[in-house]
Structures are given as C-alpha cells and as structure tokens.
Amino acid sequence: MIWDRKYECMEREEMEQLQLERLQSTLNRIFRNVSFYKKRFDLLKIFPEEIQSIKDLSQIPLTAKEDLRQSYPYGMFALPLREVVRIHSSSGVTGKPTVTGYTRNDLHHWSQLTARVLTAGGVTKDDVVQITFKYGLFTGAFGLHHGAELIGASVIPMSTGNTHKQVLIMQDYKTTALVSTPSYALLLSRYMGTEGIDPKTLSLRLGLFGGEPCPEPMRKEIEERLFISATDNYGVSEVMGPGVAAECEAKNGLHLYEDHFIPEIIDPLTLKALPPGAEGELVLTTLSKEAFPLVRYRTRDITSLDYSPCPCGRTLVRIKKVLGRSDDILIIKGVNVFPSQIEAILLEVEGVEPRYQIIADRFDGVDILEVKVEVNEGVFSDEIKILQNISAKIERKIREIIGVSAKVKLVAPESLQPPEGKAPKVIDRRKK
Ligand code: DLL
C-alpha cells in the first residue's frame, strides 16, 4: 500500500520541478536567516537566485556535523524559538550534541513521512504498533509514533528496555507490528527462545526496523524466528529523524522521499559527485524544513542511488541498504576494520547479540582494539568458563577473518544502549 500516491508516484520531471522550487525557497530562507550559511555564501559569492537547476546545488559547500556542533545549540535555526514547537537532539556521546528544532508544519510533514514508512512496511489502521525506541530526545520514537497515529493504528509507546515486559505486553495487547532496531528485535526473538515462548502464539506480523544497519542475514534470522515480514527504514536526526527513506514490499532498496530531500552521492575522500549506481557517501538537502533546514549535509552513510523502476509503483529513487559509514572505518595497525565485519562474525556466534561497541585506543604508540559484546539472557548467568570460551571464540574469528587481534569483553544484555537512545558503534580514542 502507498500512503501518498501523489508524491510517492510522481513523474520524474514533475518531481524535479517541485524539488527546484522548494530548493530555491530553502536557499533564500537560509541566506536570510542563518548566519552560518550567509557567511559562507558571501565568502564564495553564491547568490541563491543563481541556483537555477538541481545540478547547480553542487556549487554550494557541504555541511558537516562539526558545523552543527559549532553552532550549538540554536545557531543553525532559521526561525526564532517562538516558532519552534519541538526540540530533539543527538545523544552527544561522540561530542557535543546536535540540536534540531521543528515548527508545527515540520511536525506535520514528519508525521506524513513516517506514515509513508509504516504504510510501505504494511501497517494499516487495524494494526497494534509497539514502539520500543526510547521516548525522549532521540527522534526514533516520537517520529514513528505520530506517523502510526496518523494512519490510525493503535500505538503502544513502550520505549526501550525491560525485555520481559515488552514480551508480556506483546502477548497480552496482541501487538501486530514491532517498531525497533533490528538488533533489539533479534534480542527479543532469542529471549523468547530461552524463555520457551513460541512466537507463533503471538499476533505479530510485521517488523519495522531502523536506526542502525540491518544486513540481510539478520533480517532473515528475525523473520524466521518471529514469523514476520520485516522492512528497513532509514533516517538521520539532523535531517528529520525517521522518515527519510524506507523499503517497500519489494525489499530491494529504500525509497527516499525526494519531495522533501534531495539525495546526492559523493566520494568521501575527493568530495566529488558520483553517478547513479556508484557507491559513496550520501549527502542530503532538506526541502520543506522550516526550523532547521540543512543544505548538502554529509550523512557519512555509504550507499548508492537506484533510479530503476520498482514493482511497487513508487517512482521515488531507492538507496541501497546502508551497511556502513565512512567515518566508522578504523585502521588498526594498518588493517582496515569495518564494523560490518565484526557484526557478521557476531551473527555466527551462539550466545551473543550483534550489539557491540568497538573501541580503539593507543598505548605507547601501539594500537589496541577492544570489542564490547552483549551476551544474550540465556548465557548471561552461565559459568565464567562458558563466557570465556565465547569471548575466545570471537577473538579467534576476528584474528582469522579480519587479521587483527582484539580483546573481547562480554557485557550484560541491553547494557550497551545508553538511556538517551543509541550507543555509538565505534569509539576512536586515538583521535583525542
Ligand atoms: O537513527 C533516526 C532513526 C530512528 C531512523 C529510528 C530510523 C528509525 P540518528 O540517531 O541521528 O537518527 O542516527 C542516524 O543512524 O546516519 C545511519 O548511520 C544510522 N541509521 C539510521 N537508520 C539506518 C538504517 C536515527 N535503516 C544514523 N540502516 C544514520 C542503516 C541506519 N543505518
């Protein structure tokens, strides 16, 4: 099903015209109201009225997370606070948080966009939607909550944690759609396994996963364990939150909502634009946001654009599943280490969850790699010897497959999720 046929199935030419109009109005607004952009445009002699096509966008410099941090908290807002009705922010675990604001119109668009995400994933007004993202400054819960209400579904705002209660509510309230990170869905499914709860006795039929990568093997395992159909959805807090792109029933890439965002792919090293199909870093420009517009924002996420037709009927471009970030690549003693490699290893080891944190440090000039990994409920209370065997197994696999030595530290279930929302997957202390 399609929530908004007019925009999700628009002819390309018409879409590009709409994008250009919205882009010009966004550029005018930031030129007038955001000193960060005004200074940049003045310096480079860029005049918003000279941007006459989407292609001209490449003349405008990129915006990085660091720019937002330097404008902390409200420096990048394009409207006075009196027009802002909601504030969210990133957790700030890796530095100063970035703060985003929404006007009433922004919130209206946001709900529309997450309603598209949920509808694409199969949610209707007959569903009971359990949201297990943290309600708070993190955009995940509130974003999808309002979209689900707009559709008319019955929303259970569970928030994070307390797996036992999550399952209990799922059973008693007859939850049909689970909104979570894929790793939490996996944890839930494995918990049911150890507690002897048969997922077939639940009413669950859909999983809507986002906030972190969901590699195919992970999706497959969750679908098989929980007897559900799972779709992936993508978003970035600074850009909006959830509601930027989502899979449809074809599950072959995520449709990006081009009437609200212009995507570009750049080479993360040369910063040059790359053609459709080429893999590189996703850069997003917002087209409708009033309080916190962003132009050419570097997401750091690695993906590619696919303009080929989709059987679902949407004409929106698709981004390939995001499996990594350009800033997550760690070079340990000269070896490139990708978090997705560690994740693939963890998916194959019994007793642990693919919930982890990679910490790089340097002592006496030597790189040290530590990987914290959550064990699942089933083995948490097991003997030390069993836990030691598990960590030794992971260490061996990391050595054999990636070619670096790492110290693996097993931690309690659900302990890597900070109260604010998501934990960073990579912490590089060598940068300090
Ligand atoms: O994670 C917003 C969100 C919440 C999206 C809930 C979907 C569902 P941030 O905390 O700012 O915002 O994190 C954004 O998370 O740049 C990606 O690296 C990663 N990410 C988000 N969704 C996906 C996904 C929210 N579906 C960062 N696949 C992004 C892969 C994802 N990575």
Short mmCIF file of C-alpha atoms and ligand atoms in Angstrom, two decimals:
data_model
loop_
_atom_site.label_atom_id
_atom_site.label_comp_id
_atom_site.label_asym_id
_atom_site.label_seq_id
_atom_site.Cartn_x
_atom_site.Cartn_y
_atom_site.Cartn_z
CA MET A 1 0.00 0.00 0.00
CA ILE A 2 1.04 3.57 -0.66
CA TRP A 3 0.28 6.37 1.81
CA ASP A 4 0.69 9.36 -0.51
CA ARG A 5 0.30 8.39 -4.18
CA LYS A 6 0.56 11.96 -5.41
CA TYR A 7 4.13 12.39 -4.19
CA GLU A 8 5.36 8.82 -3.99
CA CYS A 9 4.39 8.06 -7.61
CA MET A 10 5.13 11.45 -9.21
CA GLU A 11 6.59 11.63 -12.73
CA ARG A 12 10.31 12.42 -12.58
CA GLU A 13 10.04 15.68 -14.49
CA GLU A 14 7.32 16.95 -12.20
CA MET A 15 9.33 15.85 -9.14
CA GLU A 16 12.41 17.71 -10.33
CA GLN A 17 10.39 20.86 -10.87
CA LEU A 18 8.93 20.58 -7.37
CA GLN A 19 12.39 19.98 -5.92
CA LEU A 20 13.80 23.04 -7.65
CA GLU A 21 11.03 25.29 -6.37
CA ARG A 22 11.42 24.00 -2.84
CA LEU A 23 15.21 24.22 -3.05
CA GLN A 24 15.10 27.85 -4.13
CA SER A 25 12.81 28.77 -1.30
CA THR A 26 15.03 26.87 1.21
CA LEU A 27 18.16 28.63 -0.08
CA ASN A 28 16.50 32.03 0.18
CA ARG A 29 15.39 31.28 3.70
CA ILE A 30 18.80 30.16 4.97
CA PHE A 31 20.56 33.03 3.19
CA ARG A 32 18.35 35.48 5.01
CA ASN A 33 18.12 33.77 8.40
CA VAL A 34 21.10 31.52 9.14
CA SER A 35 24.34 33.42 9.63
CA PHE A 36 26.42 30.28 9.10
CA TYR A 37 25.09 29.94 5.53
CA LYS A 38 25.01 33.68 4.87
CA LYS A 39 28.72 33.99 5.72
CA ARG A 40 29.58 31.03 3.52
CA PHE A 41 27.55 32.22 0.59
CA ASP A 42 29.04 35.72 0.86
CA LEU A 43 32.56 34.34 1.01
CA LEU A 44 32.07 32.20 -2.07
CA LYS A 45 29.91 34.80 -3.84
CA ILE A 46 26.97 32.42 -4.13
CA PHE A 47 23.62 34.06 -4.78
CA PRO A 48 20.61 31.83 -4.09
CA GLU A 49 18.76 33.21 -7.12
CA GLU A 50 21.55 31.92 -9.35
CA ILE A 51 20.76 28.31 -8.45
CA GLN A 52 18.58 27.54 -11.46
CA SER A 53 18.72 23.76 -11.56
CA ILE A 54 19.22 20.86 -9.17
CA LYS A 55 22.65 20.34 -10.74
CA ASP A 56 23.72 23.82 -9.53
CA LEU A 57 23.43 22.50 -5.99
CA SER A 58 26.97 21.15 -6.30
CA GLN A 59 28.27 24.76 -6.24
CA ILE A 60 27.23 25.04 -2.61
CA PRO A 61 29.68 23.75 0.01
CA LEU A 62 28.89 20.69 2.10
CA THR A 63 27.61 20.97 5.67
CA ALA A 64 29.22 18.66 8.24
CA LYS A 65 28.18 17.55 11.70
CA GLU A 66 31.06 19.63 13.05
CA ASP A 67 29.41 22.78 11.63
CA LEU A 68 26.27 21.98 13.62
CA ARG A 69 28.28 21.38 16.77
CA GLN A 70 29.93 24.77 16.43
CA SER A 71 26.51 26.38 16.19
CA TYR A 72 25.33 24.62 19.37
CA PRO A 73 22.58 24.85 20.45
CA TYR A 74 20.40 27.04 18.20
CA GLY A 75 22.83 28.72 15.80
CA MET A 76 21.57 26.87 12.71
CA PHE A 77 17.86 27.52 13.32
CA ALA A 78 16.25 29.51 10.53
CA LEU A 79 13.44 30.79 12.73
CA PRO A 80 13.20 32.27 16.22
CA LEU A 81 12.45 29.84 19.04
CA ARG A 82 8.94 31.21 19.37
CA GLU A 83 8.11 29.43 16.08
CA VAL A 84 9.66 26.16 17.26
CA VAL A 85 7.31 23.70 18.92
CA ARG A 86 9.61 20.70 19.40
CA ILE A 87 13.28 20.17 20.13
CA HIS A 88 15.24 16.95 19.73
CA SER A 89 18.94 16.25 19.86
CA SER A 90 21.54 13.60 19.26
CA SER A 91 22.89 11.82 22.32
CA GLY A 92 26.21 13.64 22.18
CA VAL A 93 28.15 10.51 23.15
CA THR A 94 30.76 11.25 20.49
CA GLY A 95 30.95 15.00 21.12
CA LYS A 96 28.67 17.95 21.68
CA PRO A 97 25.08 17.01 20.84
CA THR A 98 23.46 18.44 17.74
CA VAL A 99 20.14 20.12 18.43
CA THR A 100 17.25 20.14 15.96
CA GLY A 101 14.02 22.09 16.03
CA TYR A 102 10.62 21.60 14.39
CA THR A 103 7.85 24.06 13.64
CA ARG A 104 4.23 22.94 13.61
CA ASN A 105 4.49 22.49 9.83
CA ASP A 106 7.68 20.47 10.23
CA LEU A 107 5.90 18.14 12.65
CA HIS A 108 3.01 17.81 10.21
CA HIS A 109 5.40 16.80 7.41
CA TRP A 110 7.29 14.47 9.72
CA SER A 111 4.14 12.53 10.63
CA GLN A 112 3.22 12.31 6.94
CA LEU A 113 6.65 10.94 6.15
CA THR A 114 6.68 8.31 8.88
CA ALA A 115 3.12 7.34 7.87
CA ARG A 116 4.62 6.62 4.42
CA VAL A 117 7.35 4.49 6.06
CA LEU A 118 4.88 2.47 8.10
CA THR A 119 2.42 2.04 5.23
CA ALA A 120 5.24 0.85 2.96
CA GLY A 121 6.06 -1.71 5.65
CA GLY A 122 2.46 -2.96 5.65
CA VAL A 123 0.99 -1.13 8.68
CA THR A 124 -2.72 -0.18 8.49
CA LYS A 125 -5.27 1.27 10.91
CA ASP A 126 -6.01 -2.28 12.07
CA ASP A 127 -2.52 -2.77 13.49
CA VAL A 128 -1.33 -2.59 17.07
CA VAL A 129 2.08 -0.97 16.92
CA GLN A 130 4.59 -1.45 19.74
CA ILE A 131 7.34 1.17 19.70
CA THR A 132 10.50 0.14 21.53
CA PHE A 133 12.63 3.18 20.72
CA LYS A 134 13.49 5.49 23.58
CA TYR A 135 10.93 8.27 24.06
CA GLY A 136 12.96 11.38 24.72
CA LEU A 137 15.44 13.50 22.85
CA PHE A 138 16.08 10.69 20.34
CA THR A 139 13.92 11.18 17.23
CA GLY A 140 13.08 7.50 16.65
CA ALA A 141 10.12 7.01 18.98
CA PHE A 142 8.23 10.28 18.58
CA GLY A 143 8.79 10.33 14.81
CA LEU A 144 7.25 6.92 14.16
CA HIS A 145 4.68 7.32 16.93
CA HIS A 146 2.94 10.23 15.21
CA GLY A 147 3.01 8.53 11.82
CA ALA A 148 1.39 5.42 13.29
CA GLU A 149 -1.32 7.53 14.95
CA LEU A 150 -1.92 9.38 11.69
CA ILE A 151 -2.54 6.06 9.96
CA GLY A 152 -4.99 5.25 12.72
CA ALA A 153 -3.10 2.29 14.18
CA SER A 154 -3.22 1.64 17.94
CA VAL A 155 0.13 2.72 19.32
CA ILE A 156 1.81 1.25 22.40
CA PRO A 157 4.57 3.68 23.46
CA MET A 158 6.71 1.11 25.27
CA SER A 159 10.09 2.87 24.99
CA THR A 160 13.32 0.90 25.47
CA GLY A 161 14.40 -1.88 27.78
CA ASN A 162 12.67 -4.37 30.04
CA THR A 163 12.54 -7.23 27.56
CA HIS A 164 10.38 -9.34 29.86
CA LYS A 165 7.68 -6.67 29.96
CA GLN A 166 7.99 -5.99 26.23
CA VAL A 167 7.17 -9.65 25.54
CA LEU A 168 4.37 -9.71 28.10
CA ILE A 169 2.72 -6.65 26.52
CA MET A 170 3.25 -8.14 23.08
CA GLN A 171 1.35 -11.23 24.19
CA ASP A 172 -1.43 -9.56 26.17
CA TYR A 173 -2.07 -6.50 23.99
CA LYS A 174 -1.83 -8.55 20.80
CA THR A 175 0.86 -6.45 19.15
CA THR A 176 0.91 -6.92 15.39
CA ALA A 177 3.77 -4.58 14.40
CA LEU A 178 7.09 -4.14 16.16
CA VAL A 179 8.98 -0.86 15.68
CA SER A 180 12.57 -1.24 16.85
CA THR A 181 16.20 -1.51 15.93
CA PRO A 182 16.89 -4.83 14.20
CA SER A 183 19.32 -5.83 16.94
CA TYR A 184 16.64 -5.37 19.59
CA ALA A 185 14.19 -7.45 17.55
CA LEU A 186 16.79 -10.19 17.40
CA LEU A 187 17.35 -9.93 21.13
CA LEU A 188 13.60 -10.19 21.73
CA SER A 189 13.31 -13.25 19.48
CA ARG A 190 16.20 -15.00 21.18
CA TYR A 191 14.82 -14.11 24.60
CA MET A 192 11.56 -15.80 23.64
CA GLY A 193 13.58 -18.83 22.62
CA THR A 194 15.30 -19.12 26.01
CA GLU A 195 12.03 -18.46 27.89
CA GLY A 196 10.18 -21.12 25.90
CA ILE A 197 7.71 -18.65 24.38
CA ASP A 198 6.51 -19.76 20.96
CA PRO A 199 6.40 -16.68 18.65
CA LYS A 200 3.64 -18.44 16.69
CA THR A 201 1.32 -17.82 19.64
CA LEU A 202 1.82 -14.03 19.21
CA SER A 203 -0.21 -11.80 16.87
CA LEU A 204 2.98 -10.24 15.49
CA ARG A 205 3.10 -10.00 11.67
CA LEU A 206 5.36 -7.03 10.85
CA GLY A 207 8.74 -5.66 11.89
CA LEU A 208 9.74 -2.09 11.05
CA PHE A 209 13.42 -1.76 11.70
CA GLY A 210 15.63 1.28 11.57
CA GLY A 211 18.20 3.38 13.33
CA GLU A 212 21.08 1.02 12.51
CA PRO A 213 22.11 -1.33 9.70
CA CYS A 214 20.08 -4.47 9.15
CA PRO A 215 22.16 -6.82 6.99
CA GLU A 216 20.22 -9.46 5.02
CA PRO A 217 21.25 -12.44 7.23
CA MET A 218 19.99 -10.53 10.26
CA ARG A 219 16.66 -9.72 8.61
CA LYS A 220 16.30 -13.36 7.58
CA GLU A 221 17.00 -14.66 11.08
CA ILE A 222 14.48 -12.27 12.67
CA GLU A 223 11.82 -13.04 10.05
CA GLU A 224 12.27 -16.77 10.55
CA ARG A 225 12.35 -16.65 14.34
CA LEU A 226 9.38 -14.31 14.75
CA PHE A 227 7.33 -15.40 11.70
CA ILE A 228 7.06 -11.81 10.47
CA SER A 229 7.83 -9.72 7.41
CA ALA A 230 10.47 -7.11 8.20
CA THR A 231 11.30 -3.88 6.38
CA ASP A 232 14.18 -1.49 6.84
CA ASN A 233 13.76 2.26 7.25
CA TYR A 234 16.40 4.97 7.34
CA GLY A 235 16.67 8.40 8.85
CA VAL A 236 19.05 10.89 10.41
CA SER A 237 18.12 13.08 13.37
CA GLU A 238 19.63 16.24 11.98
CA VAL A 239 17.83 15.77 8.66
CA MET A 240 14.43 14.92 10.22
CA GLY A 241 14.66 11.66 12.16
CA PRO A 242 12.99 8.51 10.81
CA GLY A 243 11.01 9.25 7.64
CA VAL A 244 13.79 9.86 5.14
CA ALA A 245 13.72 6.53 3.27
CA ALA A 246 12.04 3.16 3.64
CA GLU A 247 11.72 -0.22 1.99
CA CYS A 248 8.51 -1.29 0.28
CA GLU A 249 7.26 -4.85 -0.08
CA ALA A 250 9.84 -5.45 -2.86
CA LYS A 251 12.59 -5.13 -0.18
CA ASN A 252 15.09 -4.10 -2.80
CA GLY A 253 16.41 -0.75 -1.63
CA LEU A 254 14.81 2.07 0.37
CA HIS A 255 12.63 4.66 -1.41
CA LEU A 256 13.89 8.11 -0.49
CA TYR A 257 11.24 10.79 -0.11
CA GLU A 258 12.50 13.13 -2.79
CA ASP A 259 9.75 15.69 -2.41
CA HIS A 260 11.34 16.51 0.99
CA PHE A 261 15.02 15.62 0.48
CA ILE A 262 17.47 15.79 -2.41
CA PRO A 263 20.00 12.95 -2.29
CA GLU A 264 23.49 13.09 -3.75
CA ILE A 265 26.31 10.57 -3.60
CA ILE A 266 29.87 11.84 -3.23
CA ASP A 267 33.26 10.27 -2.97
CA PRO A 268 34.05 10.72 0.76
CA LEU A 269 37.73 11.42 0.00
CA THR A 270 37.63 13.69 -3.06
CA LEU A 271 34.12 15.04 -2.22
CA LYS A 272 33.29 14.82 -5.95
CA ALA A 273 29.76 13.86 -7.02
CA LEU A 274 29.35 10.24 -8.16
CA PRO A 275 26.88 8.96 -10.80
CA PRO A 276 23.78 6.85 -10.04
CA GLY A 277 24.75 3.30 -9.11
CA ALA A 278 28.17 4.28 -7.75
CA GLU A 279 28.76 3.64 -4.06
CA GLY A 280 29.73 6.60 -1.92
CA GLU A 281 28.59 8.89 0.88
CA LEU A 282 25.00 10.05 0.98
CA VAL A 283 24.54 13.83 1.13
CA LEU A 284 21.07 15.21 1.86
CA THR A 285 19.43 18.59 1.34
CA THR A 286 16.13 19.26 3.10
CA LEU A 287 13.39 20.88 1.01
CA SER A 288 10.49 21.50 3.37
CA LYS A 289 12.00 22.07 6.79
CA GLU A 290 11.31 25.47 8.28
CA ALA A 291 13.06 25.50 11.66
CA PHE A 292 16.19 23.57 10.82
CA PRO A 293 16.90 23.40 7.08
CA LEU A 294 20.12 21.73 6.01
CA VAL A 295 21.88 22.05 2.69
CA ARG A 296 24.19 19.32 1.41
CA TYR A 297 24.51 17.61 4.79
CA ARG A 298 27.13 14.86 4.94
CA THR A 299 25.42 11.84 6.47
CA ARG A 300 28.64 9.74 6.40
CA ASP A 301 26.50 6.78 5.35
CA ILE A 302 27.73 4.70 2.43
CA THR A 303 25.14 3.73 -0.17
CA SER A 304 24.22 4.24 -3.85
CA LEU A 305 21.23 5.57 -5.80
CA ASP A 306 18.99 3.39 -7.97
CA TYR A 307 16.57 5.13 -10.34
CA SER A 308 15.31 1.92 -11.98
CA PRO A 309 11.54 1.28 -11.78
CA CYS A 310 10.24 -0.55 -8.73
CA PRO A 311 7.41 -3.11 -8.99
CA CYS A 312 5.59 -1.35 -6.12
CA GLY A 313 4.73 1.60 -8.40
CA ARG A 314 6.62 4.26 -6.44
CA THR A 315 8.75 6.42 -8.72
CA LEU A 316 11.00 7.61 -5.89
CA VAL A 317 14.71 6.84 -6.16
CA ARG A 318 15.94 3.99 -3.95
CA ILE A 319 19.05 3.99 -1.79
CA LYS A 320 20.82 0.69 -1.28
CA LYS A 321 20.65 -0.69 2.25
CA VAL A 322 23.09 1.30 4.37
CA LEU A 323 25.59 -1.09 5.91
CA GLY A 324 28.43 1.20 6.87
CA ARG A 325 29.62 4.73 7.50
CA SER A 326 32.61 6.49 6.01
CA ASP A 327 33.73 7.61 9.46
CA ASP A 328 33.37 4.17 11.05
CA ILE A 329 36.29 2.63 9.23
CA LEU A 330 39.04 2.04 11.74
CA ILE A 331 42.63 1.50 10.73
CA ILE A 332 44.22 -0.71 13.34
CA LYS A 333 47.93 -1.29 12.88
CA GLY A 334 47.37 -0.57 9.19
CA VAL A 335 44.48 -3.01 8.80
CA ASN A 336 41.09 -1.61 7.75
CA VAL A 337 38.42 -2.75 10.18
CA PHE A 338 34.76 -2.28 9.25
CA PRO A 339 32.09 -2.62 11.96
CA SER A 340 30.03 -4.69 9.50
CA GLN A 341 32.78 -7.35 9.55
CA ILE A 342 32.60 -7.59 13.34
CA GLU A 343 28.81 -7.72 13.13
CA ALA A 344 28.91 -10.56 10.60
CA ILE A 345 31.16 -12.54 12.98
CA LEU A 346 28.86 -11.95 15.96
CA LEU A 347 25.84 -13.12 13.98
CA GLU A 348 27.51 -16.51 13.68
CA VAL A 349 28.40 -16.97 17.35
CA GLU A 350 25.90 -18.64 19.68
CA GLY A 351 25.18 -16.86 22.94
CA VAL A 352 25.86 -13.25 21.89
CA GLU A 353 23.87 -10.48 20.26
CA PRO A 354 25.08 -8.39 17.31
CA ARG A 355 25.04 -5.45 19.74
CA TYR A 356 28.57 -4.27 20.19
CA GLN A 357 30.89 -1.34 20.58
CA ILE A 358 34.35 -1.17 19.06
CA ILE A 359 36.87 0.90 20.98
CA ALA A 360 40.24 1.81 19.50
CA ASP A 361 42.96 3.21 21.72
CA ARG A 362 46.71 3.66 21.62
CA PHE A 363 49.20 2.83 24.36
CA ASP A 364 52.94 3.52 23.92
CA GLY A 365 52.32 4.09 20.22
CA VAL A 366 50.62 0.70 19.76
CA ASP A 367 47.00 0.44 18.52
CA ILE A 368 44.71 -1.54 20.81
CA LEU A 369 41.28 -2.81 19.79
CA GLU A 370 38.58 -3.73 22.25
CA VAL A 371 35.15 -5.06 21.31
CA LYS A 372 32.37 -5.00 23.87
CA VAL A 373 29.66 -7.50 23.02
CA GLU A 374 26.28 -8.07 24.67
CA VAL A 375 25.61 -11.68 25.63
CA ASN A 376 22.04 -12.91 25.50
CA GLU A 377 19.90 -13.69 28.52
CA GLY A 378 20.41 -17.42 28.01
CA VAL A 379 24.14 -17.44 28.73
CA PHE A 380 24.38 -14.37 30.95
CA SER A 381 24.10 -16.36 34.15
CA ASP A 382 26.26 -19.24 32.87
CA GLU A 383 29.60 -20.20 34.35
CA ILE A 384 32.61 -17.98 33.77
CA LYS A 385 34.20 -20.79 31.77
CA ILE A 386 31.42 -20.77 29.20
CA LEU A 387 31.65 -16.99 28.85
CA GLN A 388 35.43 -17.23 28.47
CA ASN A 389 35.01 -19.77 25.70
CA ILE A 390 32.63 -17.45 23.88
CA SER A 391 34.95 -14.46 24.04
CA ALA A 392 37.92 -16.60 22.99
CA LYS A 393 35.91 -17.83 20.01
CA ILE A 394 35.08 -14.28 18.89
CA GLU A 395 38.70 -13.17 19.37
CA ARG A 396 39.87 -16.10 17.23
CA LYS A 397 37.39 -15.32 14.46
CA ILE A 398 38.35 -11.62 14.42
CA ARG A 399 42.02 -12.64 14.14
CA GLU A 400 41.37 -15.17 11.37
CA ILE A 401 38.84 -13.21 9.31
CA ILE A 402 39.90 -9.57 9.76
CA GLY A 403 43.54 -10.07 10.59
CA VAL A 404 43.84 -8.01 13.77
CA SER A 405 43.89 -9.01 17.40
CA ALA A 406 41.14 -7.67 19.60
CA LYS A 407 40.23 -8.02 23.25
CA VAL A 408 36.61 -9.11 23.50
CA LYS A 409 34.71 -8.10 26.61
CA LEU A 410 31.29 -9.66 27.15
CA VAL A 411 28.75 -7.37 28.79
CA ALA A 412 25.25 -7.84 30.18
CA PRO A 413 22.20 -7.95 27.88
CA GLU A 414 20.90 -4.47 26.97
CA SER A 415 23.82 -2.73 28.68
CA LEU A 416 25.21 -1.04 25.57
CA GLN A 417 22.13 1.04 24.97
CA PRO A 418 22.58 4.41 26.68
CA PRO A 419 19.49 5.97 28.27
CA GLU A 420 19.43 8.64 25.53
CA GLY A 421 18.97 6.19 22.67
CA LYS A 422 21.65 4.63 20.54
CA ALA A 423 25.22 3.86 21.50
CA PRO A 424 27.96 4.73 19.01
CA LYS A 425 29.25 1.57 17.33
CA VAL A 426 32.79 2.90 17.13
CA ILE A 427 34.76 4.98 19.60
CA ASP A 428 38.20 6.02 18.46
CA ARG A 429 40.07 7.36 21.49
CA ARG A 430 43.24 7.80 19.44
CA LYS A 431 41.73 10.93 17.91
CA LYS A 432 41.81 12.76 21.24
O1 DLL B 1 18.65 6.82 13.93
C1 DLL B 1 16.80 8.13 13.17
C2 DLL B 1 16.00 6.89 13.03
C3 DLL B 1 15.33 6.38 14.13
C4 DLL B 1 15.87 6.26 11.82
C5 DLL B 1 14.56 5.26 14.01
C6 DLL B 1 15.10 5.14 11.68
C7 DLL B 1 14.42 4.64 12.79
P1 DLL B 1 20.36 9.23 14.39
O2 DLL B 1 20.38 8.77 15.80
O3 DLL B 1 20.76 10.62 14.09
O4 DLL B 1 18.92 9.09 13.76
O5 DLL B 1 21.28 8.24 13.58
C8 DLL B 1 21.43 8.38 12.21
O6 DLL B 1 21.92 6.02 12.08
O7 DLL B 1 23.38 8.30 9.77
C9 DLL B 1 22.94 5.89 9.97
O8 DLL B 1 24.34 5.77 10.20
C10 DLL B 1 22.20 5.10 11.04
N1 DLL B 1 20.94 4.58 10.52
C11 DLL B 1 19.69 5.03 10.73
N2 DLL B 1 18.80 4.22 10.10
C12 DLL B 1 19.50 3.26 9.47
C13 DLL B 1 19.18 2.14 8.65
C14 DLL B 1 18.21 7.91 13.65
N3 DLL B 1 17.93 1.80 8.35
C15 DLL B 1 22.39 7.33 11.73
N4 DLL B 1 20.21 1.39 8.17
C16 DLL B 1 22.49 7.31 10.23
C17 DLL B 1 21.49 1.69 8.45
C18 DLL B 1 20.89 3.50 9.73
N5 DLL B 1 21.86 2.72 9.23
#
